[in-house]
PDB file of C-alpha atoms in Angstrom:
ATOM      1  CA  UNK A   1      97.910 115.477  43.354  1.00 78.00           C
ATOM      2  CA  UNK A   2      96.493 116.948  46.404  1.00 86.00           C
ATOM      3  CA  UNK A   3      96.267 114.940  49.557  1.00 92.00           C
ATOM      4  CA  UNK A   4      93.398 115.876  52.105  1.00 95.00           C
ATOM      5  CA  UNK A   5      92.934 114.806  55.501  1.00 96.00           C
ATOM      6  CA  UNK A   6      89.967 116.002  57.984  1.00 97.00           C
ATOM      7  CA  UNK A   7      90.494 116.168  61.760  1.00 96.00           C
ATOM      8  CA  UNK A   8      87.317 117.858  64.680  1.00 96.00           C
ATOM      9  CA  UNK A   9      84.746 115.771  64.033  1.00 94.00           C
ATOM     10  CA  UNK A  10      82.586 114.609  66.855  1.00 97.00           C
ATOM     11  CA  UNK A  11      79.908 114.874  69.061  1.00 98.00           C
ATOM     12  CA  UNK A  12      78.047 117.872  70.222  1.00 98.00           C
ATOM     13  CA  UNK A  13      75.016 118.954  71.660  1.00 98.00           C
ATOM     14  CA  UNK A  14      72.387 121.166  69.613  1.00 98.00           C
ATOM     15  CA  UNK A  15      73.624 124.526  70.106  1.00 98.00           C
ATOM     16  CA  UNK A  16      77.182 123.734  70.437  1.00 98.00           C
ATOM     17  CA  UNK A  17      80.001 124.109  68.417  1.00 98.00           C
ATOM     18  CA  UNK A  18      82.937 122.492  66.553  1.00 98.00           C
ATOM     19  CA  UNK A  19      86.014 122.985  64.358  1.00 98.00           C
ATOM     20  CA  UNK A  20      86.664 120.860  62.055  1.00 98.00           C
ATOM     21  CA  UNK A  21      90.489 121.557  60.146  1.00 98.00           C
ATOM     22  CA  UNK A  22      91.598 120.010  56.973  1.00 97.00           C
ATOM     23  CA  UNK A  23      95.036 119.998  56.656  1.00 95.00           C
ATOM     24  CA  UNK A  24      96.501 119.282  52.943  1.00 91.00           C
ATOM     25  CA  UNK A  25      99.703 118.124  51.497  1.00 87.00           C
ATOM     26  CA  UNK A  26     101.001 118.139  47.553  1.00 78.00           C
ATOM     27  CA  UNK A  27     100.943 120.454  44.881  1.00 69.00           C
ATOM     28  CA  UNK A  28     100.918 124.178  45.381  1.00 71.00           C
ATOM     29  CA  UNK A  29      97.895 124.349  47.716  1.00 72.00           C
ATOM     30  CA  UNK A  30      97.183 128.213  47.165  1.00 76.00           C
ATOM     31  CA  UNK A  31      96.213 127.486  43.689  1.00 83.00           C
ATOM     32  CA  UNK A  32      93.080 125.852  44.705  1.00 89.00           C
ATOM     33  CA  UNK A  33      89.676 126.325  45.844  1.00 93.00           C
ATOM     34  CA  UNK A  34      88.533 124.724  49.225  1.00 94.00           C
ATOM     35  CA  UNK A  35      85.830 124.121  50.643  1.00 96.00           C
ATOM     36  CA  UNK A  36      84.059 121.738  52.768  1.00 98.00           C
ATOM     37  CA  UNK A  37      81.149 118.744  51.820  1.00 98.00           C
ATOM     38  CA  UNK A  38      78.969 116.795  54.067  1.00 98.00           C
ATOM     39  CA  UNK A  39      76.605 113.708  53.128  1.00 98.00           C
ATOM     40  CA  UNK A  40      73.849 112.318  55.894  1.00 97.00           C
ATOM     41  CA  UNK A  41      72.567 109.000  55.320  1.00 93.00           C
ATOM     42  CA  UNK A  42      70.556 108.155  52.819  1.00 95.00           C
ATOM     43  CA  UNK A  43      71.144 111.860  51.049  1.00 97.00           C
ATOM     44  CA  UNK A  44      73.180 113.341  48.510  1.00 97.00           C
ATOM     45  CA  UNK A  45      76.432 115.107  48.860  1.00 97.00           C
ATOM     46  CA  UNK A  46      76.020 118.761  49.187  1.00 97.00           C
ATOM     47  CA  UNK A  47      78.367 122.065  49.329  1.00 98.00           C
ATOM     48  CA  UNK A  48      78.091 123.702  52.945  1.00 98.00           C
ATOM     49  CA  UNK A  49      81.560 126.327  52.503  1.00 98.00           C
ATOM     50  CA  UNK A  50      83.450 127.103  49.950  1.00 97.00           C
ATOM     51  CA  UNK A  51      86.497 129.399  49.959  1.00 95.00           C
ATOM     52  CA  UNK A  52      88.129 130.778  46.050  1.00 91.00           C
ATOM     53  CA  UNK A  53      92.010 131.074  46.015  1.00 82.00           C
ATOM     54  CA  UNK A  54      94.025 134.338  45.986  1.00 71.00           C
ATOM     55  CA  UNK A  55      90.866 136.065  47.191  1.00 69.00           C
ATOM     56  CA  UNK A  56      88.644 136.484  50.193  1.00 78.00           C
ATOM     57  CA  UNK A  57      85.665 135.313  48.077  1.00 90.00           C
ATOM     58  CA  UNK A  58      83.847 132.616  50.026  1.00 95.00           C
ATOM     59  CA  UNK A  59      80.534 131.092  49.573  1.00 96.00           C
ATOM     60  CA  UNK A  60      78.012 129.642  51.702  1.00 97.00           C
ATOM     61  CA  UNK A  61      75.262 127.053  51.597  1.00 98.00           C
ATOM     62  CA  UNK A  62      72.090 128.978  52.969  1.00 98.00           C
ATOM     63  CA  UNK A  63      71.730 126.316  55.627  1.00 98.00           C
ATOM     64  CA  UNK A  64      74.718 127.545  57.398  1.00 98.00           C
ATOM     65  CA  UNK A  65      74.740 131.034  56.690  1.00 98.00           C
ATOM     66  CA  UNK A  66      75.444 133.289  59.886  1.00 97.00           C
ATOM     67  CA  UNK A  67      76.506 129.882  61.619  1.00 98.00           C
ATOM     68  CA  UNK A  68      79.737 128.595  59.772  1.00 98.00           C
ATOM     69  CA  UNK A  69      83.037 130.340  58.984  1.00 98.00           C
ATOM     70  CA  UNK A  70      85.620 128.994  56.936  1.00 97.00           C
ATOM     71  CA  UNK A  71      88.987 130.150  56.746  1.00 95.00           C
ATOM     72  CA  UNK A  72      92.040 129.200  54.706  1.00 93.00           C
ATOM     73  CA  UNK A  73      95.837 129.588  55.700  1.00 92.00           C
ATOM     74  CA  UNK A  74      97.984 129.275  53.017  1.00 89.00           C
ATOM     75  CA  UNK A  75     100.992 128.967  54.642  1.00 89.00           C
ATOM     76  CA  UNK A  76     100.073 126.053  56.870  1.00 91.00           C
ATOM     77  CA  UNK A  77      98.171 124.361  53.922  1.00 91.00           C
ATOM     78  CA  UNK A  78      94.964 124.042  56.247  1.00 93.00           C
ATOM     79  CA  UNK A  79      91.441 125.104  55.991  1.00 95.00           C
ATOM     80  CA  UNK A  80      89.223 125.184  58.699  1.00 97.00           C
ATOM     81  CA  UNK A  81      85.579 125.020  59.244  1.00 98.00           C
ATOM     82  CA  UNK A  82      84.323 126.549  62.641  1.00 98.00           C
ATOM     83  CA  UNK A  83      80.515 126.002  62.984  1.00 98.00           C
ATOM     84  CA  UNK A  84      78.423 126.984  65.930  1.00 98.00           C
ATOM     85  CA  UNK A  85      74.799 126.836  67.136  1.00 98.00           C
ATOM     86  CA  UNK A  86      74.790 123.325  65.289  1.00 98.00           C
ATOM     87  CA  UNK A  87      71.556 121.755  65.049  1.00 98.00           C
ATOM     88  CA  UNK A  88      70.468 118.166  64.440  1.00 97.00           C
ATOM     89  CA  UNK A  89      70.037 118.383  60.705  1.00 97.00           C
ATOM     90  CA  UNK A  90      74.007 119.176  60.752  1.00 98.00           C
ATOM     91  CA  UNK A  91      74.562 115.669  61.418  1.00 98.00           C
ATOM     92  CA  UNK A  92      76.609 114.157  58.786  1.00 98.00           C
ATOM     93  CA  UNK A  93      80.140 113.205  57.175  1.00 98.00           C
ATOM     94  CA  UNK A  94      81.942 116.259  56.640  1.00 98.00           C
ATOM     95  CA  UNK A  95      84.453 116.115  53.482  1.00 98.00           C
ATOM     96  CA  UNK A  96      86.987 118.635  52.713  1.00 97.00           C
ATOM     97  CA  UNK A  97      87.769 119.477  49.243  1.00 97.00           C
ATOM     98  CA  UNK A  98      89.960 121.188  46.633  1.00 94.00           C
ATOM     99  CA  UNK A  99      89.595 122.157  43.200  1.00 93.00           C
ATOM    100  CA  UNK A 100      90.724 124.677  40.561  1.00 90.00           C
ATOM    101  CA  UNK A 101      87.392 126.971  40.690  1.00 89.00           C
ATOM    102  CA  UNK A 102      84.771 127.301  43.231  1.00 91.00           C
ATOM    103  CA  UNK A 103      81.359 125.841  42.143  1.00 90.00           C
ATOM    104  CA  UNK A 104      78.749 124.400  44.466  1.00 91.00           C
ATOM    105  CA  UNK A 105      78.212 121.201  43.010  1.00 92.00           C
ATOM    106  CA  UNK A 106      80.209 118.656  44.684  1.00 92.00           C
ATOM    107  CA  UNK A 107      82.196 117.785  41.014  1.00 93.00           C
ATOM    108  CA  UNK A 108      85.588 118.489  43.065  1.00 95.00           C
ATOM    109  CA  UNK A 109      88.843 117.454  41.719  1.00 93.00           C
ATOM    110  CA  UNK A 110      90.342 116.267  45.679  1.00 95.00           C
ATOM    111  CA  UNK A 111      89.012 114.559  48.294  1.00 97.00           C
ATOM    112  CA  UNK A 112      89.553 113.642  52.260  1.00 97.00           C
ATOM    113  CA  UNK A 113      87.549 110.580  53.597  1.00 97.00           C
ATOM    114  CA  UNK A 114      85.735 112.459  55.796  1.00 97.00           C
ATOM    115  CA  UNK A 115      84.979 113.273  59.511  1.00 98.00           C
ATOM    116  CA  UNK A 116      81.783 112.354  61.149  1.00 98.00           C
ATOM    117  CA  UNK A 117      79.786 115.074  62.949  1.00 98.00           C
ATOM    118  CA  UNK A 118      77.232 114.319  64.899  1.00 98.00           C
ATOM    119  CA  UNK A 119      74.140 117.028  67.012  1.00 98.00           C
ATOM    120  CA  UNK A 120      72.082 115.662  69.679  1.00 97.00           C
ATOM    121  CA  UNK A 121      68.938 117.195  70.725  1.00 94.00           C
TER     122      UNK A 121
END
């Protein structure tokens, strides 16, 4: 098992930024993909970052490509998700993740209960 728990949501104005960290506890935590989710009402989950394990191979949703970073630190068992020049269409729950492989569909062995992020205009 692999416990997740999200921390950094908020509220920010369009433009701003915000770091969200996931901090995880459990089995060997380097053995596993992260990445990060988000859901807005009324829409489906869908991958935003993604980051493989014993690599530097990360992936991106093109949405947030040039805007959000992730980054993984193996011996803190955290990933974190810095995002900047947000815009409103960011809004949503933000989930982190793990699994064994990184894929983009949001079929993800681990789950947090995700942190609410929210852009004004």
């Amino acid at each position: 098992q692999v416990q997740l728990v999200e921390s950094g949501g908020g509220l920010v104005q369009a433009g701003g930024s915000l770091r969200l960290s996931c901090a995880a506890s459990g089995r060997t935590f380097g053995m596993f993909a992260l990445g990060w989710f988000r859901q807005a009402p009324g829409k489906e989950r869908e991958f935003v970052a993604g980051h493989g394990w014993g690599s530097e191979n990360t992936a991106y949703a093109d949405s947030v490509k040039g805007r959000f970073t992730i980054s993984r630190d193996d011996a803190k068992n955290t990933v974190d998700l810095q995002m900047n020049s947000l815009k409103p269409e960011d809004t949503a729950v933000y989930y982190c993740a793990a699994n064994r492989n990184l894929i983009l569909k949001p079929n993800w062995d681990y789950w947090g209960r995700g942190t609410q992020v929210t852009v004004s205009s």
